[in-house]
Amino acid sequence: CPKNSHQSVTNFDKCTCDSGYQIDLKGKSCVAINHKNSDKICQADYGTKSEWSGETNETGSITCSCKVGYDFNTKGTKCIRVKK
């Protein structure tokens, strides 16, 4: 298991983030919840034109969306201005 996590008690093949931590967007490590708000987590991964969608996925990670007037690039790695 990565730093700040522990083996799940119900599924030994999975890890669970420790209290005060959440899985990062790439699903590879546990990051402190109180160090970055959800919008800043999205912006760190997808750029300043991204924000938290207000939802989480099945693993408990936040889901990000692009701000109005922006959309994900073809690789889904950055929010770019929508061309008219």
PDB file of N, CA and C in Angstrom:
ATOM      1  N   CYS A   1       0.841  -1.191   0.000  1.00  0.00           N
ATOM      2  CA  CYS A   1       0.000   0.000   0.000  1.00  0.00           C
ATOM      3  C   CYS A   1       0.886   1.256   0.000  1.00  0.00           C
ATOM      4  N   PRO A   2       0.396   2.319  -0.649  1.00  0.00           N
ATOM      5  CA  PRO A   2       1.182   3.558  -0.662  1.00  0.00           C
ATOM      6  C   PRO A   2       1.211   4.228   0.706  1.00  0.00           C
ATOM      7  N   LYS A   3       2.070   5.217   0.848  1.00  0.00           N
ATOM      8  CA  LYS A   3       2.187   5.990   2.078  1.00  0.00           C
ATOM      9  C   LYS A   3       0.813   6.574   2.442  1.00  0.00           C
ATOM     10  N   ASN A   4       0.513   6.654   3.721  1.00  0.00           N
ATOM     11  CA  ASN A   4      -0.742   7.204   4.250  1.00  0.00           C
ATOM     12  C   ASN A   4      -1.961   6.350   3.921  1.00  0.00           C
ATOM     13  N   SER A   5      -1.730   5.031   3.774  1.00  0.00           N
ATOM     14  CA  SER A   5      -2.842   4.117   3.517  1.00  0.00           C
ATOM     15  C   SER A   5      -2.581   2.798   4.235  1.00  0.00           C
ATOM     16  N   HIS A   6      -3.574   1.944   4.208  1.00  0.00           N
ATOM     17  CA  HIS A   6      -3.463   0.636   4.848  1.00  0.00           C
ATOM     18  C   HIS A   6      -4.256  -0.393   4.050  1.00  0.00           C
ATOM     19  N   GLN A   7      -3.969  -1.638   4.291  1.00  0.00           N
ATOM     20  CA  GLN A   7      -4.658  -2.714   3.586  1.00  0.00           C
ATOM     21  C   GLN A   7      -6.114  -2.758   4.043  1.00  0.00           C
ATOM     22  N   SER A   8      -7.020  -2.901   3.091  1.00  0.00           N
ATOM     23  CA  SER A   8      -8.443  -2.983   3.390  1.00  0.00           C
ATOM     24  C   SER A   8      -8.731  -4.226   4.223  1.00  0.00           C
ATOM     25  N   VAL A   9      -9.596  -4.080   5.214  1.00  0.00           N
ATOM     26  CA  VAL A   9      -9.941  -5.232   6.047  1.00  0.00           C
ATOM     27  C   VAL A   9     -10.955  -6.148   5.371  1.00  0.00           C
ATOM     28  N   THR A  10     -11.651  -5.644   4.350  1.00  0.00           N
ATOM     29  CA  THR A  10     -12.648  -6.454   3.653  1.00  0.00           C
ATOM     30  C   THR A  10     -12.139  -7.036   2.341  1.00  0.00           C
ATOM     31  N   ASN A  11     -11.097  -6.416   1.760  1.00  0.00           N
ATOM     32  CA  ASN A  11     -10.553  -6.899   0.499  1.00  0.00           C
ATOM     33  C   ASN A  11      -9.037  -6.732   0.563  1.00  0.00           C
ATOM     34  N   PHE A  12      -8.343  -7.833   0.797  1.00  0.00           N
ATOM     35  CA  PHE A  12      -6.891  -7.782   1.001  1.00  0.00           C
ATOM     36  C   PHE A  12      -6.112  -7.365  -0.246  1.00  0.00           C
ATOM     37  N   ASP A  13      -6.768  -7.318  -1.409  1.00  0.00           N
ATOM     38  CA  ASP A  13      -6.113  -6.888  -2.641  1.00  0.00           C
ATOM     39  C   ASP A  13      -6.154  -5.379  -2.812  1.00  0.00           C
ATOM     40  N   LYS A  14      -6.846  -4.663  -1.927  1.00  0.00           N
ATOM     41  CA  LYS A  14      -7.017  -3.219  -2.062  1.00  0.00           C
ATOM     42  C   LYS A  14      -6.461  -2.492  -0.855  1.00  0.00           C
ATOM     43  N   CYS A  15      -6.150  -1.219  -1.067  1.00  0.00           N
ATOM     44  CA  CYS A  15      -5.679  -0.354   0.007  1.00  0.00           C
ATOM     45  C   CYS A  15      -6.714   0.743   0.234  1.00  0.00           C
ATOM     46  N   THR A  16      -6.760   1.233   1.458  1.00  0.00           N
ATOM     47  CA  THR A  16      -7.668   2.306   1.828  1.00  0.00           C
ATOM     48  C   THR A  16      -6.844   3.442   2.414  1.00  0.00           C
ATOM     49  N   CYS A  17      -7.156   4.674   2.021  1.00  0.00           N
ATOM     50  CA  CYS A  17      -6.431   5.819   2.566  1.00  0.00           C
ATOM     51  C   CYS A  17      -6.737   5.969   4.053  1.00  0.00           C
ATOM     52  N   ASP A  18      -5.730   6.398   4.794  1.00  0.00           N
ATOM     53  CA  ASP A  18      -5.902   6.653   6.214  1.00  0.00           C
ATOM     54  C   ASP A  18      -6.837   7.837   6.417  1.00  0.00           C
ATOM     55  N   SER A  19      -7.348   7.981   7.634  1.00  0.00           N
ATOM     56  CA  SER A  19      -8.212   9.097   7.975  1.00  0.00           C
ATOM     57  C   SER A  19      -7.494  10.414   7.688  1.00  0.00           C
ATOM     58  N   GLY A  20      -8.196  11.359   7.042  1.00  0.00           N
ATOM     59  CA  GLY A  20      -7.599  12.641   6.696  1.00  0.00           C
ATOM     60  C   GLY A  20      -6.931  12.658   5.336  1.00  0.00           C
ATOM     61  N   TYR A  21      -6.996  11.532   4.613  1.00  0.00           N
ATOM     62  CA  TYR A  21      -6.386  11.426   3.295  1.00  0.00           C
ATOM     63  C   TYR A  21      -7.403  10.894   2.295  1.00  0.00           C
ATOM     64  N   GLN A  22      -7.210  11.221   1.027  1.00  0.00           N
ATOM     65  CA  GLN A  22      -8.045  10.681  -0.038  1.00  0.00           C
ATOM     66  C   GLN A  22      -7.157  10.286  -1.203  1.00  0.00           C
ATOM     67  N   ILE A  23      -7.647   9.370  -2.017  1.00  0.00           N
ATOM     68  CA  ILE A  23      -6.880   8.897  -3.161  1.00  0.00           C
ATOM     69  C   ILE A  23      -6.734  10.042  -4.163  1.00  0.00           C
ATOM     70  N   ASP A  24      -5.577  10.170  -4.774  1.00  0.00           N
ATOM     71  CA  ASP A  24      -5.386  11.216  -5.774  1.00  0.00           C
ATOM     72  C   ASP A  24      -6.116  10.827  -7.051  1.00  0.00           C
ATOM     73  N   LEU A  25      -6.191  11.760  -7.991  1.00  0.00           N
ATOM     74  CA  LEU A  25      -6.956  11.536  -9.218  1.00  0.00           C
ATOM     75  C   LEU A  25      -6.412  10.400 -10.067  1.00  0.00           C
ATOM     76  N   LYS A  26      -5.139  10.124  -9.955  1.00  0.00           N
ATOM     77  CA  LYS A  26      -4.540   9.044 -10.733  1.00  0.00           C
ATOM     78  C   LYS A  26      -4.691   7.696 -10.032  1.00  0.00           C
ATOM     79  N   GLY A  27      -5.205   7.706  -8.811  1.00  0.00           N
ATOM     80  CA  GLY A  27      -5.428   6.471  -8.070  1.00  0.00           C
ATOM     81  C   GLY A  27      -4.164   5.786  -7.601  1.00  0.00           C
ATOM     82  N   LYS A  28      -3.082   6.539  -7.463  1.00  0.00           N
ATOM     83  CA  LYS A  28      -1.789   5.953  -7.114  1.00  0.00           C
ATOM     84  C   LYS A  28      -1.337   6.225  -5.689  1.00  0.00           C
ATOM     85  N   SER A  29      -1.801   7.316  -5.093  1.00  0.00           N
ATOM     86  CA  SER A  29      -1.341   7.657  -3.753  1.00  0.00           C
ATOM     87  C   SER A  29      -2.440   8.360  -2.965  1.00  0.00           C
ATOM     88  N   CYS A  30      -2.236   8.465  -1.664  1.00  0.00           N
ATOM     89  CA  CYS A  30      -3.176   9.145  -0.781  1.00  0.00           C
ATOM     90  C   CYS A  30      -2.634  10.529  -0.449  1.00  0.00           C
ATOM     91  N   VAL A  31      -3.456  11.551  -0.671  1.00  0.00           N
ATOM     92  CA  VAL A  31      -3.054  12.929  -0.407  1.00  0.00           C
ATOM     93  C   VAL A  31      -3.890  13.489   0.737  1.00  0.00           C
ATOM     94  N   ALA A  32      -3.301  14.389   1.492  1.00  0.00           N
ATOM     95  CA  ALA A  32      -3.996  14.995   2.620  1.00  0.00           C
ATOM     96  C   ALA A  32      -5.182  15.811   2.134  1.00  0.00           C
ATOM     97  N   ILE A  33      -6.316  15.617   2.746  1.00  0.00           N
ATOM     98  CA  ILE A  33      -7.528  16.334   2.352  1.00  0.00           C
ATOM     99  C   ILE A  33      -7.430  17.801   2.729  1.00  0.00           C
ATOM    100  N   ASN A  34      -6.903  18.098   3.904  1.00  0.00           N
ATOM    101  CA  ASN A  34      -6.904  19.475   4.372  1.00  0.00           C
ATOM    102  C   ASN A  34      -5.789  20.336   3.788  1.00  0.00           C
ATOM    103  N   HIS A  35      -4.889  19.778   3.003  1.00  0.00           N
ATOM    104  CA  HIS A  35      -3.820  20.581   2.415  1.00  0.00           C
ATOM    105  C   HIS A  35      -4.269  21.261   1.125  1.00  0.00           C
ATOM    106  N   LYS A  36      -5.200  20.645   0.420  1.00  0.00           N
ATOM    107  CA  LYS A  36      -5.713  21.216  -0.822  1.00  0.00           C
ATOM    108  C   LYS A  36      -7.216  21.019  -0.832  1.00  0.00           C
ATOM    109  N   ASN A  37      -7.951  22.040  -1.243  1.00  0.00           N
ATOM    110  CA  ASN A  37      -9.368  21.798  -1.400  1.00  0.00           C
ATOM    111  C   ASN A  37      -9.587  21.059  -2.719  1.00  0.00           C
ATOM    112  N   SER A  38     -10.769  20.606  -2.949  1.00  0.00           N
ATOM    113  CA  SER A  38     -11.042  19.770  -4.120  1.00  0.00           C
ATOM    114  C   SER A  38     -10.758  20.476  -5.441  1.00  0.00           C
ATOM    115  N   ASP A  39     -11.074  21.777  -5.546  1.00  0.00           N
ATOM    116  CA  ASP A  39     -10.770  22.512  -6.785  1.00  0.00           C
ATOM    117  C   ASP A  39      -9.267  22.540  -7.038  1.00  0.00           C
ATOM    118  N   LYS A  40      -8.472  22.745  -6.007  1.00  0.00           N
ATOM    119  CA  LYS A  40      -7.017  22.803  -6.180  1.00  0.00           C
ATOM    120  C   LYS A  40      -6.450  21.444  -6.586  1.00  0.00           C
ATOM    121  N   ILE A  41      -7.037  20.349  -6.104  1.00  0.00           N
ATOM    122  CA  ILE A  41      -6.601  19.020  -6.528  1.00  0.00           C
ATOM    123  C   ILE A  41      -6.844  18.860  -8.024  1.00  0.00           C
ATOM    124  N   CYS A  42      -8.023  19.269  -8.489  1.00  0.00           N
ATOM    125  CA  CYS A  42      -8.334  19.187  -9.918  1.00  0.00           C
ATOM    126  C   CYS A  42      -7.379  20.059 -10.730  1.00  0.00           C
ATOM    127  N   GLN A  43      -7.146  21.279 -10.263  1.00  0.00           N
ATOM    128  CA  GLN A  43      -6.279  22.202 -10.994  1.00  0.00           C
ATOM    129  C   GLN A  43      -4.844  21.711 -11.050  1.00  0.00           C
ATOM    130  N   ALA A  44      -4.385  21.008 -10.041  1.00  0.00           N
ATOM    131  CA  ALA A  44      -3.035  20.463 -10.057  1.00  0.00           C
ATOM    132  C   ALA A  44      -2.890  19.400 -11.141  1.00  0.00           C
ATOM    133  N   ASP A  45      -3.966  18.672 -11.413  1.00  0.00           N
ATOM    134  CA  ASP A  45      -3.908  17.602 -12.410  1.00  0.00           C
ATOM    135  C   ASP A  45      -4.342  18.036 -13.805  1.00  0.00           C
ATOM    136  N   TYR A  46      -5.290  18.985 -13.899  1.00  0.00           N
ATOM    137  CA  TYR A  46      -5.866  19.330 -15.208  1.00  0.00           C
ATOM    138  C   TYR A  46      -5.709  20.788 -15.611  1.00  0.00           C
ATOM    139  N   GLY A  47      -5.071  21.598 -14.805  1.00  0.00           N
ATOM    140  CA  GLY A  47      -4.864  23.000 -15.140  1.00  0.00           C
ATOM    141  C   GLY A  47      -5.856  23.917 -14.441  1.00  0.00           C
ATOM    142  N   THR A  48      -5.598  25.214 -14.522  1.00  0.00           N
ATOM    143  CA  THR A  48      -6.383  26.202 -13.781  1.00  0.00           C
ATOM    144  C   THR A  48      -7.814  26.344 -14.271  1.00  0.00           C
ATOM    145  N   LYS A  49      -8.139  25.829 -15.421  1.00  0.00           N
ATOM    146  CA  LYS A  49      -9.495  25.939 -15.954  1.00  0.00           C
ATOM    147  C   LYS A  49     -10.357  24.736 -15.583  1.00  0.00           C
ATOM    148  N   SER A  50      -9.881  23.937 -14.628  1.00  0.00           N
ATOM    149  CA  SER A  50     -10.663  22.798 -14.154  1.00  0.00           C
ATOM    150  C   SER A  50     -11.181  23.086 -12.749  1.00  0.00           C
ATOM    151  N   GLU A  51     -12.182  22.312 -12.336  1.00  0.00           N
ATOM    152  CA  GLU A  51     -12.760  22.458 -11.012  1.00  0.00           C
ATOM    153  C   GLU A  51     -13.395  21.140 -10.595  1.00  0.00           C
ATOM    154  N   TRP A  52     -13.662  21.009  -9.307  1.00  0.00           N
ATOM    155  CA  TRP A  52     -14.330  19.827  -8.799  1.00  0.00           C
ATOM    156  C   TRP A  52     -15.776  19.829  -9.271  1.00  0.00           C
ATOM    157  N   SER A  53     -16.242  18.704  -9.769  1.00  0.00           N
ATOM    158  CA  SER A  53     -17.616  18.602 -10.273  1.00  0.00           C
ATOM    159  C   SER A  53     -18.646  18.499  -9.152  1.00  0.00           C
ATOM    160  N   GLY A  54     -18.180  18.301  -7.915  1.00  0.00           N
ATOM    161  CA  GLY A  54     -19.093  18.130  -6.793  1.00  0.00           C
ATOM    162  C   GLY A  54     -19.425  16.671  -6.535  1.00  0.00           C
ATOM    163  N   GLU A  55     -18.834  15.782  -7.314  1.00  0.00           N
ATOM    164  CA  GLU A  55     -19.120  14.362  -7.204  1.00  0.00           C
ATOM    165  C   GLU A  55     -17.843  13.571  -6.931  1.00  0.00           C
ATOM    166  N   THR A  56     -18.028  12.329  -6.509  1.00  0.00           N
ATOM    167  CA  THR A  56     -16.915  11.406  -6.346  1.00  0.00           C
ATOM    168  C   THR A  56     -17.194  10.154  -7.154  1.00  0.00           C
ATOM    169  N   ASN A  57     -16.152   9.405  -7.490  1.00  0.00           N
ATOM    170  CA  ASN A  57     -16.341   8.167  -8.240  1.00  0.00           C
ATOM    171  C   ASN A  57     -16.472   6.988  -7.287  1.00  0.00           C
ATOM    172  N   GLU A  58     -16.536   5.783  -7.827  1.00  0.00           N
ATOM    173  CA  GLU A  58     -16.778   4.587  -7.018  1.00  0.00           C
ATOM    174  C   GLU A  58     -15.666   4.289  -6.014  1.00  0.00           C
ATOM    175  N   THR A  59     -14.469   4.828  -6.231  1.00  0.00           N
ATOM    176  CA  THR A  59     -13.376   4.599  -5.281  1.00  0.00           C
ATOM    177  C   THR A  59     -13.284   5.715  -4.236  1.00  0.00           C
ATOM    178  N   GLY A  60     -14.153   6.719  -4.332  1.00  0.00           N
ATOM    179  CA  GLY A  60     -14.140   7.822  -3.378  1.00  0.00           C
ATOM    180  C   GLY A  60     -13.309   9.002  -3.818  1.00  0.00           C
ATOM    181  N   SER A  61     -12.678   8.908  -4.981  1.00  0.00           N
ATOM    182  CA  SER A  61     -11.895  10.028  -5.501  1.00  0.00           C
ATOM    183  C   SER A  61     -12.837  11.082  -6.067  1.00  0.00           C
ATOM    184  N   ILE A  62     -12.417  12.327  -5.989  1.00  0.00           N
ATOM    185  CA  ILE A  62     -13.225  13.390  -6.571  1.00  0.00           C
ATOM    186  C   ILE A  62     -13.186  13.294  -8.091  1.00  0.00           C
ATOM    187  N   THR A  63     -14.236  13.777  -8.740  1.00  0.00           N
ATOM    188  CA  THR A  63     -14.246  13.852 -10.194  1.00  0.00           C
ATOM    189  C   THR A  63     -14.162  15.322 -10.588  1.00  0.00           C
ATOM    190  N   CYS A  64     -13.426  15.590 -11.629  1.00  0.00           N
ATOM    191  CA  CYS A  64     -13.193  16.958 -12.063  1.00  0.00           C
ATOM    192  C   CYS A  64     -13.913  17.229 -13.369  1.00  0.00           C
ATOM    193  N   SER A  65     -14.211  18.499 -13.588  1.00  0.00           N
ATOM    194  CA  SER A  65     -14.794  18.934 -14.851  1.00  0.00           C
ATOM    195  C   SER A  65     -14.084  20.223 -15.260  1.00  0.00           C
ATOM    196  N   CYS A  66     -14.359  20.663 -16.456  1.00  0.00           N
ATOM    197  CA  CYS A  66     -13.780  21.914 -16.942  1.00  0.00           C
ATOM    198  C   CYS A  66     -14.762  23.054 -16.709  1.00  0.00           C
ATOM    199  N   LYS A  67     -14.225  24.237 -16.466  1.00  0.00           N
ATOM    200  CA  LYS A  67     -15.065  25.416 -16.275  1.00  0.00           C
ATOM    201  C   LYS A  67     -15.802  25.748 -17.566  1.00  0.00           C
ATOM    202  N   VAL A  68     -16.832  26.579 -17.466  1.00  0.00           N
ATOM    203  CA  VAL A  68     -17.638  26.986 -18.619  1.00  0.00           C
ATOM    204  C   VAL A  68     -16.732  27.596 -19.684  1.00  0.00           C
ATOM    205  N   GLY A  69     -16.910  27.150 -20.933  1.00  0.00           N
ATOM    206  CA  GLY A  69     -16.095  27.634 -22.040  1.00  0.00           C
ATOM    207  C   GLY A  69     -14.862  26.796 -22.299  1.00  0.00           C
ATOM    208  N   TYR A  70     -14.663  25.750 -21.491  1.00  0.00           N
ATOM    209  CA  TYR A  70     -13.508  24.871 -21.620  1.00  0.00           C
ATOM    210  C   TYR A  70     -13.974  23.427 -21.671  1.00  0.00           C
ATOM    211  N   ASP A  71     -13.161  22.585 -22.269  1.00  0.00           N
ATOM    212  CA  ASP A  71     -13.447  21.153 -22.332  1.00  0.00           C
ATOM    213  C   ASP A  71     -12.119  20.410 -22.256  1.00  0.00           C
ATOM    214  N   PHE A  72     -12.183  19.125 -21.908  1.00  0.00           N
ATOM    215  CA  PHE A  72     -10.962  18.327 -21.858  1.00  0.00           C
ATOM    216  C   PHE A  72     -10.367  18.169 -23.255  1.00  0.00           C
ATOM    217  N   ASN A  73      -9.042  18.153 -23.335  1.00  0.00           N
ATOM    218  CA  ASN A  73      -8.382  17.880 -24.604  1.00  0.00           C
ATOM    219  C   ASN A  73      -8.650  16.423 -24.986  1.00  0.00           C
ATOM    220  N   THR A  74      -8.210  16.009 -26.167  1.00  0.00           N
ATOM    221  CA  THR A  74      -8.520  14.657 -26.652  1.00  0.00           C
ATOM    222  C   THR A  74      -7.945  13.560 -25.760  1.00  0.00           C
ATOM    223  N   LYS A  75      -6.867  13.856 -25.037  1.00  0.00           N
ATOM    224  CA  LYS A  75      -6.277  12.868 -24.134  1.00  0.00           C
ATOM    225  C   LYS A  75      -6.924  12.889 -22.750  1.00  0.00           C
ATOM    226  N   GLY A  76      -7.770  13.893 -22.478  1.00  0.00           N
ATOM    227  CA  GLY A  76      -8.419  14.002 -21.178  1.00  0.00           C
ATOM    228  C   GLY A  76      -7.482  14.412 -20.062  1.00  0.00           C
ATOM    229  N   THR A  77      -6.404  15.131 -20.420  1.00  0.00           N
ATOM    230  CA  THR A  77      -5.394  15.485 -19.425  1.00  0.00           C
ATOM    231  C   THR A  77      -5.371  16.962 -19.055  1.00  0.00           C
ATOM    232  N   LYS A  78      -6.109  17.807 -19.790  1.00  0.00           N
ATOM    233  CA  LYS A  78      -6.077  19.250 -19.548  1.00  0.00           C
ATOM    234  C   LYS A  78      -7.342  19.888 -20.086  1.00  0.00           C
ATOM    235  N   CYS A  79      -7.794  20.954 -19.414  1.00  0.00           N
ATOM    236  CA  CYS A  79      -8.934  21.719 -19.893  1.00  0.00           C
ATOM    237  C   CYS A  79      -8.441  22.803 -20.842  1.00  0.00           C
ATOM    238  N   ILE A  80      -9.025  22.830 -22.029  1.00  0.00           N
ATOM    239  CA  ILE A  80      -8.647  23.826 -23.037  1.00  0.00           C
ATOM    240  C   ILE A  80      -9.889  24.580 -23.492  1.00  0.00           C
ATOM    241  N   ARG A  81      -9.660  25.784 -24.021  1.00  0.00           N
ATOM    242  CA  ARG A  81     -10.778  26.622 -24.477  1.00  0.00           C
ATOM    243  C   ARG A  81     -11.498  25.930 -25.629  1.00  0.00           C
ATOM    244  N   VAL A  82     -12.821  25.958 -25.565  1.00  0.00           N
ATOM    245  CA  VAL A  82     -13.632  25.382 -26.629  1.00  0.00           C
ATOM    246  C   VAL A  82     -13.578  26.305 -27.840  1.00  0.00           C
ATOM    247  N   LYS A  83     -13.256  25.738 -28.988  1.00  0.00           N
ATOM    248  CA  LYS A  83     -13.201  26.545 -30.217  1.00  0.00           C
ATOM    249  C   LYS A  83     -14.602  26.648 -30.795  1.00  0.00           C
ATOM    250  N   LYS A  84     -14.946  27.847 -31.260  1.00  0.00           N
ATOM    251  CA  LYS A  84     -16.271  28.081 -31.855  1.00  0.00           C
ATOM    252  C   LYS A  84     -16.255  27.910 -33.336  1.00  0.00           C
TER     253      LYS A  84
END
